């Protein structure tokens, strides 16, 4: 379908969703669907919950944030379970401003934007439907029409609590337009829209000398005073401030802590009592979620100022640190590149991974745990198995520092340097070395990096380079092995036959001659030495393998190449060690013979077809690995 056809369908859908009726008819809607009378906080929580919740390794994963927020599962879970969920249940948490605190480019703005876009879409669904008094600039809740003395009766009949009072404008309209007949007041369904300033507002402070409080609370329309006769007539007031327009939904308060104090005073009453003062009127009720975001240094300055104590007690701070998992950091870069004009550029495999390794290393803090270095810590955080450590060690590491992830290199810097690497190269293809080189060059121009930080970061680039060296060698060596998995399986089966005979003190039978022979100690040791199994430890290791095979057999599972992490590593290293000389000669020869050239072309084809390289990056990889092996 062409774009015009889709626009027409969208228009028809909007007409289908529209609803208008009297307050009496709206009560019939409430009898059928009482959930449409939910509060702003409840609506946000239900929006997140309705998108689906999964539990992975004891951590809740909210599908609402999928494909946009990466590596912040703990922060998101805390945000939902400690703020949105209790606020939805009308607990006191809803009377607090939500302040997201974290480093630049850490995901704070993305979270807020997702909530705003999500509310726009959710208000178009059955579960997220919102109804308001027709013609009200604040999209007021129709239930405010119910007089206070009848609200207990209303709760007994409908099971819905009503909070807030009818606004001055609608109080006057009820009297003058409807003759105080509440049942005749017109109600309409509304749809949240930031562009149309319906249920979603954004306030950004400017120069305190020029910014007017009217930006928040609305202002007198002087052109109508002659018509209505008084500044206190609500018809002479423009209810168009951000607090007015965000009613029933949410308001993003950008750079809240940089704001002039008088702007923040209005938030005290709004958060605690659910109302604010505007013009010469009684307090105006508002039901909205206020979300602000800031960085750590601004927050520390804010709480250090005694004048801010009243507001500080009305804020719930949620930390949004940098992601600390390499695999998730890669996904952040992939997303940012996909959204940019760089999506046509070929980025060689592992180029983004080494950038992620560097970024995560800059964010980690040195552990006091004995034997724990940053590389091991990085691998544990990313879910890798590190010998000698388990999930208990991981939990201890994660609790060691409350502020881990609050500093380091931000994703925007990485993308900027990748952009620079692309522009610097004549061809639209970059590899891991191009990225690391660009990272290093950019440190000289990074305004916020101290001399000490620069030295640390250069060291992290070296560590990332070492990690890449191992990755690159394995990639090439794997490509050199024809039918690699089959070769690994054959070697492993041979090893297991010998281990079984050794542990059971049996003989093996030669498949060709039929003669009995002792287990091949030389073969077993050549594999075990690859992962540092000493002569004294070989018996325990072999028995452990046999126990694992028995455990698999009892459960009806097949023990295969991937069943034992350390044994798989040993098999890989053994295969690679046997191939090392072949790889070295083939990749480093300046004038390869016909056989070598054929082998190189086969490897390049395999790297392109099976590993995601193009011919340029595959050739660059081969040359680099050749230089590594010749050192």
Coordinates of C-alpha atoms in Angstrom, one line a residue:
X1 CA 0.0 0.0 0.0
X2 CA 1.3 3.5 -0.9
X3 CA 1.9 6.2 1.8
X4 CA -1.3 8.1 0.9
X5 CA -3.4 4.9 1.4
X6 CA -1.8 4.4 4.8
X7 CA -2.6 8.0 5.7
X8 CA -6.2 7.5 4.8
X9 CA -6.4 4.3 6.9
X10 CA -4.9 6.2 9.8
X11 CA -7.5 9.0 9.4
X12 CA -10.3 6.4 9.3
X13 CA -8.9 4.7 12.4
X14 CA -9.0 8.1 14.3
X15 CA -12.6 8.6 13.3
X16 CA -13.5 5.1 14.5
X17 CA -11.9 5.7 17.9
X18 CA -13.5 9.1 18.5
X19 CA -16.3 9.2 21.1
X20 CA -18.5 12.0 22.3
X21 CA -21.5 11.9 24.7
X22 CA -23.0 13.4 27.8
X23 CA -21.7 12.9 31.3
X24 CA -24.6 10.5 31.8
X25 CA -23.5 8.4 28.8
X26 CA -19.9 8.5 30.1
X27 CA -21.1 6.9 33.4
X28 CA -22.5 4.0 31.3
X29 CA -19.0 3.6 29.8
X30 CA -17.6 3.6 33.3
X31 CA -19.9 0.8 34.4
X32 CA -18.6 -1.4 31.6
X33 CA -15.0 -0.3 31.7
X34 CA -14.1 1.3 35.1
X35 CA -10.4 1.2 34.2
X36 CA -10.8 4.2 31.9
X37 CA -10.9 6.3 35.1
X38 CA -7.4 5.4 36.1
X39 CA -4.8 7.9 37.3
X40 CA -1.9 9.2 35.2
X41 CA 0.6 7.0 37.2
X42 CA -1.6 4.0 36.8
X43 CA -1.9 4.5 33.1
X44 CA 1.9 4.6 32.7
X45 CA 2.3 1.5 34.8
X46 CA -0.4 -0.5 32.9
X47 CA 1.1 0.7 29.6
X48 CA 4.5 -0.9 30.6
X49 CA 2.8 -4.0 32.1
X50 CA 0.6 -4.6 29.1
X51 CA 3.6 -4.7 26.8
X52 CA 4.7 -7.9 28.6
X53 CA 7.1 -8.9 31.4
X54 CA 9.6 -11.7 31.3
X55 CA 11.8 -13.0 34.1
X56 CA 15.4 -13.8 33.1
X57 CA 17.9 -15.1 35.7
X58 CA 15.8 -13.5 38.5
X59 CA 15.6 -10.1 36.8
X60 CA 12.4 -8.8 35.3
X61 CA 12.6 -7.7 31.7
X62 CA 10.0 -5.3 30.4
X63 CA 9.2 -5.7 26.8
X64 CA 8.1 -2.0 26.6
X65 CA 11.8 -1.0 26.6
X66 CA 13.0 -3.7 24.1
X67 CA 15.2 -2.6 21.2
X68 CA 15.7 0.9 22.7
X69 CA 17.3 0.5 26.1
X70 CA 20.2 -2.0 26.5
X71 CA 22.0 -3.3 29.5
X72 CA 19.9 -1.3 32.1
X73 CA 17.6 -4.1 33.2
X74 CA 18.3 -3.6 36.9
X75 CA 17.6 0.2 36.6
X76 CA 14.4 -0.3 34.6
X77 CA 13.2 -2.9 37.1
X78 CA 13.8 -0.5 40.0
X79 CA 12.1 2.3 38.1
X80 CA 9.0 0.2 37.5
X81 CA 8.8 -1.7 40.7
X82 CA 9.8 1.1 43.1
X83 CA 8.1 4.0 41.4
X84 CA 5.5 3.3 38.8
X85 CA 3.9 0.2 40.4
X86 CA 3.4 1.7 43.9
X87 CA 2.3 5.0 42.4
X88 CA -0.3 3.2 40.3
X89 CA -1.6 1.7 43.6
X90 CA -2.1 5.3 44.9
X91 CA 0.7 5.0 47.5
X92 CA 2.5 8.1 48.6
X93 CA 5.2 7.6 45.9
X94 CA 2.9 9.2 43.3
X95 CA 3.3 12.4 45.2
X96 CA 7.0 12.6 44.2
X97 CA 8.8 14.0 41.2
X98 CA 10.7 11.2 39.4
X99 CA 14.3 12.4 38.8
X100 CA 16.4 10.2 36.5
X101 CA 20.1 10.8 37.4
X102 CA 23.0 9.5 35.4
X103 CA 25.9 10.4 33.1
X104 CA 25.4 12.0 29.7
X105 CA 24.1 9.7 26.9
X106 CA 23.3 7.1 29.4
X107 CA 19.7 6.6 28.4
X108 CA 17.7 9.1 30.5
X109 CA 16.2 11.0 27.7
X110 CA 15.5 7.8 25.8
X111 CA 13.5 6.5 28.7
X112 CA 11.5 9.7 28.9
X113 CA 10.9 9.8 25.2
X114 CA 9.8 6.2 25.2
X115 CA 7.2 7.0 27.9
X116 CA 5.9 9.9 26.0
X117 CA 5.6 8.1 22.6
X118 CA 4.2 5.1 24.5
X119 CA 1.4 7.1 26.1
X120 CA 0.5 8.6 22.7
X121 CA 0.0 5.1 21.3
X122 CA -1.5 3.7 24.5
X123 CA -4.2 6.4 24.6
X124 CA -5.4 5.0 21.2
X125 CA -6.0 1.5 22.7
X126 CA -9.0 0.2 24.5
X127 CA -7.1 -0.3 27.8
X128 CA -5.5 3.2 27.6
X129 CA -8.6 5.2 26.6
X130 CA -8.8 8.7 28.2
X131 CA -11.9 10.8 28.5
X132 CA -12.2 14.5 29.3
X133 CA -14.7 17.3 29.6
X134 CA -15.2 18.6 26.0
X135 CA -13.7 22.0 25.3
X136 CA -11.5 22.1 28.4
X137 CA -8.0 23.3 27.7
X138 CA -6.7 21.1 30.6
X139 CA -8.5 17.9 29.4
X140 CA -10.1 17.7 32.8
X141 CA -11.3 14.5 34.3
X142 CA -15.1 14.4 33.9
X143 CA -15.5 12.8 37.4
X144 CA -14.5 16.2 38.9
X145 CA -18.1 17.2 38.1
X146 CA -19.3 14.9 40.9
X147 CA -19.8 17.1 44.0
X148 CA -17.6 16.3 47.0
X149 CA -20.5 15.3 49.3
X150 CA -21.6 12.6 46.8
X151 CA -18.2 11.0 46.1
X152 CA -18.5 8.4 48.9
X153 CA -21.8 7.3 47.3
X154 CA -20.1 7.3 43.9
X155 CA -17.3 5.0 45.2
X156 CA -19.8 2.6 46.7
X157 CA -21.7 2.4 43.4
X158 CA -18.8 2.4 40.9
X159 CA -15.8 1.3 43.0
X160 CA -13.8 4.4 41.7
X161 CA -12.2 7.0 43.9
X162 CA -12.3 10.6 42.8
X163 CA -9.5 13.0 43.6
X164 CA -9.3 16.7 42.7
X165 CA -11.8 19.6 42.3
X166 CA -13.5 21.0 39.3
X167 CA -11.4 23.8 37.7
X168 CA -12.5 27.4 37.8
X169 CA -13.2 27.4 34.1
X170 CA -15.4 24.3 34.1
X171 CA -17.1 25.4 37.3
X172 CA -18.2 28.6 35.4
X173 CA -19.1 26.6 32.2
X174 CA -21.2 24.1 34.3
X175 CA -23.2 27.1 35.6
X176 CA -23.5 29.2 32.5
X177 CA -23.6 26.6 29.7
X178 CA -25.3 23.7 31.3
X179 CA -27.4 25.3 34.0
X180 CA -25.7 23.1 36.7
X181 CA -27.0 20.0 35.0
X182 CA -24.0 17.8 35.4
X183 CA -25.5 14.9 33.5
X184 CA -25.7 17.1 30.3
X185 CA -22.0 18.2 30.3
X186 CA -20.4 17.0 27.1
X187 CA -17.5 14.5 27.4
X188 CA -15.1 13.4 24.7
X189 CA -12.4 10.8 24.2
X190 CA -9.0 12.5 23.9
X191 CA -5.7 11.2 22.5
X192 CA -2.4 12.1 24.0
X193 CA -0.1 14.1 21.7
X194 CA 3.1 16.0 22.5
X195 CA 2.8 17.9 19.2
X196 CA -0.8 19.0 19.9
X197 CA 0.0 19.6 23.6
X198 CA -2.6 17.1 24.8
X199 CA -1.7 15.2 28.0
X200 CA 2.0 15.5 27.3
X201 CA 4.1 18.5 28.1
X202 CA 7.8 19.5 28.0
X203 CA 9.3 22.3 30.0
X204 CA 12.8 23.5 29.3
X205 CA 14.2 26.4 31.4
X206 CA 15.8 29.4 29.7
X207 CA 17.3 32.7 31.0
X208 CA 15.8 33.2 34.5
X209 CA 15.6 37.0 33.8
X210 CA 13.4 36.5 30.7
X211 CA 11.4 33.3 31.4
X212 CA 7.9 33.8 32.7
X213 CA 6.1 31.6 35.2
X214 CA 3.2 31.6 32.7
X215 CA 5.2 29.0 30.7
X216 CA 4.2 26.6 33.5
X217 CA 0.8 27.8 34.7
X218 CA -0.7 29.8 31.9
X219 CA -1.4 33.6 31.9
X220 CA -4.1 36.3 31.6
X221 CA -5.4 37.0 28.1
X222 CA -5.5 40.8 28.2
X223 CA -7.3 41.0 25.0
X224 CA -10.4 39.5 26.6
X225 CA -10.5 41.5 29.8
X226 CA -12.7 44.2 28.2
X227 CA -15.1 41.4 27.1
X228 CA -15.3 39.6 30.4
X229 CA -14.7 42.5 32.8
X230 CA -12.2 41.1 35.2
X231 CA -8.8 39.4 35.4
X232 CA -10.3 36.9 37.8
X233 CA -12.8 35.7 35.3
X234 CA -11.5 32.2 34.2
X235 CA -12.6 32.9 30.6
X236 CA -10.0 35.7 30.5
X237 CA -7.2 33.3 31.4
X238 CA -5.2 31.1 29.0
X239 CA -4.8 27.7 30.6
X240 CA -1.9 26.9 28.2
X241 CA 1.1 26.4 30.5
X242 CA 2.9 23.1 30.5
X243 CA 1.3 22.0 33.8
X244 CA -2.1 22.7 32.3
X245 CA -1.5 20.9 29.1
X246 CA 0.2 17.9 30.6
X247 CA -2.8 17.2 32.9
X248 CA -3.9 13.5 32.7
X249 CA -0.6 12.5 31.3
X250 CA 3.1 13.4 32.0
X251 CA 5.4 16.4 31.8
X252 CA 9.1 16.2 31.1
X253 CA 10.9 18.8 33.1
X254 CA 14.2 19.2 31.3
X255 CA 17.2 20.4 33.3
X256 CA 15.0 20.9 36.3
X257 CA 17.8 21.5 38.8
X258 CA 19.1 24.4 36.6
X259 CA 15.7 26.1 37.0
X260 CA 15.0 29.3 38.9
X261 CA 13.7 28.6 42.4
X262 CA 10.3 30.3 41.8
X263 CA 9.5 27.8 39.0
X264 CA 10.1 24.9 41.4
X265 CA 7.8 26.3 44.1
X266 CA 4.8 25.3 42.0
X267 CA 5.9 21.7 42.0
X268 CA 5.8 21.5 45.9
X269 CA 2.0 21.9 45.9
X270 CA 1.5 19.9 42.7
X271 CA 3.4 16.9 43.9
X272 CA 2.0 16.8 47.5
X273 CA -1.5 18.0 47.1
X274 CA -2.2 17.4 43.4
X275 CA -2.8 21.0 42.6
X276 CA -1.1 24.3 41.7
X277 CA -1.8 28.0 41.8
X278 CA -2.5 30.0 38.7
X279 CA -3.7 33.6 38.4
X280 CA -6.4 34.9 40.7
X281 CA -8.1 31.6 41.1
X282 CA -8.5 28.8 43.7
X283 CA -6.0 26.0 43.5
X284 CA -6.2 24.1 40.2
X285 CA -6.2 20.2 40.4
X286 CA -3.9 18.3 38.1
X287 CA -3.2 14.6 37.7
X288 CA 0.2 14.2 36.0
X289 CA 3.5 12.4 36.2
X290 CA 6.5 14.8 36.4
X291 CA 9.7 13.3 35.1
X292 CA 13.0 15.2 35.3
X293 CA 16.6 14.2 34.5
X294 CA 20.0 15.5 35.5
X295 CA 23.6 14.4 35.9
X296 CA 25.3 13.5 39.2
X297 CA 27.3 16.7 39.7
X298 CA 24.2 19.0 39.3
X299 CA 22.2 16.7 41.7
X300 CA 25.0 16.9 44.4
X301 CA 25.0 20.7 44.1
X302 CA 21.2 20.8 44.4
X303 CA 21.0 18.7 47.6
X304 CA 23.9 20.7 49.1
X305 CA 21.8 23.9 49.0
X306 CA 19.6 24.0 52.1
X307 CA 17.0 26.1 50.3
X308 CA 16.1 23.1 48.3
X309 CA 15.3 20.8 51.3
X310 CA 11.5 21.0 50.8
X311 CA 11.7 20.0 47.2
X312 CA 14.3 17.4 47.8
X313 CA 12.0 15.5 50.1
X314 CA 9.5 15.4 47.2
X315 CA 11.8 13.8 44.7
X316 CA 12.5 10.2 44.1
X317 CA 15.9 9.7 42.5
X318 CA 16.5 6.8 40.1
X319 CA 20.0 6.1 39.0
X320 CA 20.5 5.5 35.3
X321 CA 24.2 4.5 35.0
X322 CA 26.0 3.5 31.8
X323 CA 25.6 0.0 30.6
X324 CA 28.3 -2.3 31.8
X325 CA 27.8 -5.3 29.5
X326 CA 29.9 -5.5 26.3
X327 CA 27.3 -7.4 24.3
X328 CA 24.6 -4.8 25.2
X329 CA 27.0 -2.0 24.4
X330 CA 27.4 -3.4 20.9
X331 CA 23.6 -3.3 20.5
X332 CA 23.6 0.4 21.4
X333 CA 26.1 1.1 18.7
X334 CA 24.2 -1.0 16.2
X335 CA 21.0 0.9 17.0
X336 CA 22.7 4.3 16.7
X337 CA 24.4 3.4 13.4
X338 CA 21.1 2.0 12.0
X339 CA 19.4 5.4 12.8
X340 CA 22.2 7.4 11.1
X341 CA 23.3 7.9 7.5
X342 CA 26.2 5.4 8.1
X343 CA 24.0 2.3 7.7
X344 CA 25.4 1.7 4.2
X345 CA 29.0 1.4 5.5
X346 CA 30.4 -2.1 6.0
X347 CA 31.6 -2.5 9.6
X348 CA 33.7 -5.6 9.9
X349 CA 32.8 -8.1 12.6
X350 CA 34.1 -7.4 16.0
X351 CA 34.8 -3.7 15.2
X352 CA 31.9 -2.6 17.4
X353 CA 32.8 -5.2 20.0
X354 CA 36.3 -3.8 20.6
X355 CA 34.8 -0.3 20.9
X356 CA 32.3 -1.8 23.4
X357 CA 35.2 -3.4 25.3
X358 CA 37.0 -0.1 25.5
X359 CA 33.9 1.8 26.6
X360 CA 32.9 -0.7 29.3
X361 CA 36.5 -0.8 30.7
X362 CA 36.4 3.0 31.2
X363 CA 33.2 2.6 33.3
X364 CA 34.3 -0.2 35.6
X365 CA 35.9 0.4 39.0
X366 CA 38.8 -1.7 40.2
X367 CA 37.6 -4.4 42.6
X368 CA 39.2 -5.1 45.9
X369 CA 38.5 -8.8 45.4
X370 CA 41.7 -10.7 45.3
X371 CA 42.7 -11.9 41.8
X372 CA 39.9 -9.9 40.1
X373 CA 41.2 -7.6 37.3
X374 CA 39.0 -5.4 35.0
X375 CA 39.0 -7.9 32.1
X376 CA 37.7 -10.7 34.3
X377 CA 35.2 -8.4 35.8
X378 CA 34.1 -7.3 32.3
X379 CA 33.6 -10.9 31.2
X380 CA 31.7 -11.8 34.3
X381 CA 29.3 -8.8 33.9
X382 CA 28.7 -10.0 30.3
X383 CA 27.6 -13.4 31.4
X384 CA 30.8 -15.2 30.4
X385 CA 32.3 -18.1 32.4
X386 CA 35.5 -17.1 34.2
X387 CA 37.4 -19.9 35.8
X388 CA 37.4 -19.7 39.6
X389 CA 34.3 -17.5 39.9
X390 CA 30.6 -18.1 40.0
X391 CA 27.3 -16.1 40.2
X392 CA 27.9 -15.4 43.9
X393 CA 31.1 -13.6 43.0
X394 CA 29.2 -11.7 40.3
X395 CA 26.6 -10.5 42.8
X396 CA 29.3 -9.4 45.3
X397 CA 31.0 -7.4 42.5
X398 CA 27.8 -5.7 41.5
X399 CA 27.2 -4.6 45.1
X400 CA 30.8 -3.5 45.7
X401 CA 30.3 0.0 44.3
X402 CA 27.0 1.9 44.4
X403 CA 28.2 4.5 41.8
X404 CA 29.8 2.1 39.3
X405 CA 28.8 3.1 35.7
X406 CA 28.3 6.8 36.6
X407 CA 31.5 7.8 34.7
X408 CA 33.5 6.7 31.7
X409 CA 33.2 7.1 27.9
X410 CA 29.7 7.7 26.6
X411 CA 28.2 6.0 23.5
X412 CA 28.0 9.3 21.6
X413 CA 31.8 9.6 21.7
X414 CA 32.2 6.2 20.3
X415 CA 29.8 6.9 17.4
X416 CA 31.5 10.2 16.7
X417 CA 34.9 8.4 16.5
X418 CA 33.4 5.7 14.2
X419 CA 32.1 8.4 12.0
X420 CA 35.5 10.0 11.9
X421 CA 37.1 6.7 11.0
X422 CA 34.7 6.2 8.1
X423 CA 35.3 9.7 6.7
X424 CA 39.1 9.2 7.0
X425 CA 39.0 6.0 4.9
X426 CA 38.6 6.2 1.2
X427 CA 36.4 3.1 1.1
X428 CA 33.1 2.5 2.9
X429 CA 34.4 -0.2 5.1
X430 CA 36.1 0.0 8.6
X431 CA 37.6 -2.7 10.9
X432 CA 38.4 -3.0 14.6
X433 CA 41.8 -1.4 14.2
X434 CA 40.4 1.7 12.4
X435 CA 37.9 2.1 15.3
X436 CA 40.6 1.7 18.0
X437 CA 42.9 4.1 16.2
X438 CA 40.2 6.7 15.9
X439 CA 39.3 6.3 19.6
X440 CA 42.9 7.0 20.6
X441 CA 43.2 10.0 18.3
X442 CA 39.9 11.5 19.7
X443 CA 41.2 11.5 23.3
X444 CA 43.4 14.5 22.5
X445 CA 40.3 16.6 21.7
X446 CA 38.0 15.3 24.4
X447 CA 37.4 18.4 26.5
X448 CA 36.3 16.7 29.8
X449 CA 39.2 14.1 30.0
X450 CA 42.0 14.9 32.5
X451 CA 45.6 13.9 31.8
X452 CA 45.3 11.0 34.3
X453 CA 42.1 9.8 32.6
X454 CA 43.7 9.9 29.2
X455 CA 46.6 7.7 30.4
X456 CA 44.1 5.2 31.8
X457 CA 42.0 5.3 28.6
X458 CA 45.0 4.7 26.4
X459 CA 45.8 1.6 28.6
X460 CA 42.2 0.4 28.1
X461 CA 42.6 0.8 24.3
X462 CA 45.7 -1.4 24.5
X463 CA 43.7 -4.0 26.5
X464 CA 40.9 -3.9 23.9
X465 CA 43.5 -4.4 21.2
X466 CA 44.8 -7.5 23.0
X467 CA 41.3 -8.9 23.2
X468 CA 40.9 -8.2 19.5
X469 CA 44.2 -9.9 18.7
X470 CA 42.9 -13.2 20.2
X471 CA 39.5 -12.8 18.5
X472 CA 41.2 -12.2 15.1
X473 CA 43.5 -15.1 15.4
X474 CA 40.7 -17.5 16.3
X475 CA 38.5 -16.1 13.5
X476 CA 41.2 -16.7 10.9
X477 CA 42.3 -20.1 12.3
X478 CA 38.7 -21.2 12.4
X479 CA 38.3 -20.2 8.7
X480 CA 41.4 -22.2 7.8
X481 CA 40.0 -25.3 9.3
X482 CA 37.9 -27.0 6.6
X483 CA 34.7 -28.2 8.2
X484 CA 35.8 -26.9 11.6
X485 CA 33.0 -28.3 13.7
X486 CA 33.6 -31.8 12.1
X487 CA 37.3 -31.7 12.9
X488 CA 36.6 -30.6 16.5
X489 CA 34.1 -33.4 17.0
X490 CA 36.5 -36.0 15.6
X491 CA 39.3 -34.8 17.9
X492 CA 36.9 -34.7 20.9
X493 CA 35.6 -38.2 20.3
X494 CA 39.1 -39.5 20.1
X495 CA 40.0 -37.7 23.4
X496 CA 36.9 -39.0 25.2
X497 CA 37.6 -42.6 24.1
X498 CA 41.1 -42.3 25.6
X499 CA 39.8 -40.7 28.8
X500 CA 37.2 -43.4 29.3
X501 CA 39.8 -46.1 28.8
X502 CA 42.3 -44.3 31.2
X503 CA 39.7 -43.9 34.0
X504 CA 38.4 -47.4 33.7
X505 CA 41.9 -48.9 33.3
X506 CA 40.9 -50.5 30.0
X507 CA 42.7 -50.9 26.7
X508 CA 41.6 -49.4 23.4
X509 CA 41.3 -51.4 20.1
X510 CA 43.0 -50.1 17.0
X511 CA 40.3 -49.7 14.4
X512 CA 42.6 -50.8 11.5
X513 CA 44.7 -53.7 13.0
X514 CA 42.3 -54.8 15.8
X515 CA 45.2 -54.8 18.2
X516 CA 44.8 -53.7 21.8
X517 CA 46.7 -50.6 22.9
X518 CA 47.1 -48.3 25.9
X519 CA 45.3 -44.9 26.1
X520 CA 47.2 -42.3 24.1
X521 CA 48.7 -40.2 27.0
X522 CA 50.5 -37.9 24.5
X523 CA 47.2 -37.0 22.8
X524 CA 45.4 -36.4 26.0
X525 CA 48.1 -34.2 27.5
X526 CA 48.5 -32.2 24.2
X527 CA 44.8 -31.2 24.6
X528 CA 44.8 -30.7 28.4
X529 CA 47.9 -28.5 28.4
X530 CA 46.1 -26.0 26.1
X531 CA 44.1 -24.9 29.2
X532 CA 46.8 -25.3 31.8
X533 CA 45.9 -28.7 33.3
X534 CA 49.0 -29.8 35.2
X535 CA 50.3 -33.3 35.3
X536 CA 49.1 -33.6 38.9
X537 CA 45.6 -32.3 38.0
X538 CA 45.1 -34.4 34.9
X539 CA 43.4 -37.4 36.7
X540 CA 40.9 -35.2 38.4
X541 CA 40.1 -33.4 35.2
X542 CA 39.5 -36.6 33.3
X543 CA 37.3 -38.0 36.0
X544 CA 35.3 -34.8 36.0
X545 CA 34.7 -35.2 32.3
X546 CA 33.6 -38.8 32.8
X547 CA 31.2 -37.8 35.6
X548 CA 29.7 -35.1 33.3
X549 CA 29.2 -37.7 30.5
X550 CA 27.4 -40.0 33.0
X551 CA 25.2 -37.1 34.2
X552 CA 24.2 -36.3 30.6
X553 CA 23.4 -40.0 30.0
X554 CA 21.2 -40.3 33.0
X555 CA 19.2 -37.3 31.8
X556 CA 18.9 -38.8 28.3
X557 CA 21.1 -36.0 26.9
X558 CA 24.0 -36.4 24.4
X559 CA 27.4 -35.1 25.6
X560 CA 28.7 -33.1 22.6
X561 CA 31.3 -30.6 21.6
X562 CA 29.5 -27.8 23.5
X563 CA 28.7 -29.7 26.7
X564 CA 31.9 -28.7 28.6
X565 CA 33.2 -25.2 28.3
X566 CA 36.8 -25.8 29.3
X567 CA 37.1 -28.9 27.2
X568 CA 35.7 -27.1 24.2
X569 CA 38.3 -24.4 24.7
X570 CA 41.1 -27.0 24.9
X571 CA 39.9 -28.6 21.7
X572 CA 39.8 -25.3 19.9
X573 CA 43.3 -24.3 21.1
X574 CA 44.7 -27.7 20.1
X575 CA 43.3 -27.4 16.5
X576 CA 44.5 -23.8 16.2
X577 CA 48.0 -24.7 17.6
X578 CA 48.3 -27.5 14.9
X579 CA 47.3 -25.0 12.2
X580 CA 49.4 -22.1 13.4
X581 CA 52.3 -22.7 11.1
X582 CA 50.1 -23.2 8.1
X583 CA 48.3 -19.9 8.8
X584 CA 51.5 -18.0 9.4
X585 CA 53.1 -19.1 6.1
X586 CA 50.0 -18.6 4.0
X587 CA 49.1 -15.2 5.3
X588 CA 52.6 -13.7 5.4
X589 CA 53.9 -14.9 2.1
X590 CA 54.5 -11.9 -0.3
X591 CA 54.6 -14.1 -3.3
X592 CA 52.3 -17.1 -2.5
X593 CA 52.5 -20.1 -4.7
X594 CA 49.4 -21.5 -6.5
X595 CA 48.4 -23.8 -3.6
X596 CA 48.8 -21.0 -1.0
X597 CA 46.9 -18.6 -3.2
X598 CA 44.1 -21.1 -3.5
X599 CA 44.0 -21.6 0.3
X600 CA 43.9 -17.8 0.9
X601 CA 41.0 -17.4 -1.6
X602 CA 39.1 -20.2 0.2
X603 CA 39.6 -18.6 3.6
X604 CA 38.5 -15.2 2.3
X605 CA 35.4 -16.8 0.7
X606 CA 34.6 -18.5 4.0
X607 CA 35.1 -15.3 6.0
X608 CA 32.7 -13.5 3.6
X609 CA 30.1 -16.3 3.4
X610 CA 30.1 -17.5 7.0
X611 CA 31.5 -14.8 9.2
X612 CA 30.1 -11.5 7.9
X613 CA 33.2 -9.9 6.3
X614 CA 33.4 -8.3 2.9
X615 CA 36.5 -8.9 0.6
X616 CA 38.2 -5.8 1.8
X617 CA 37.8 -6.4 5.6
X618 CA 38.6 -10.2 5.1
X619 CA 41.9 -9.3 3.3
X620 CA 42.7 -6.8 6.0
X621 CA 42.1 -9.4 8.7
X622 CA 44.3 -11.9 7.1
X623 CA 47.2 -9.5 6.7
X624 CA 46.9 -8.4 10.3
X625 CA 46.8 -11.9 11.7
X626 CA 49.8 -12.8 9.5
X627 CA 51.7 -10.0 11.1
X628 CA 50.6 -11.1 14.6
X629 CA 51.8 -14.7 14.0
X630 CA 55.2 -13.5 12.7
X631 CA 56.0 -11.4 15.7

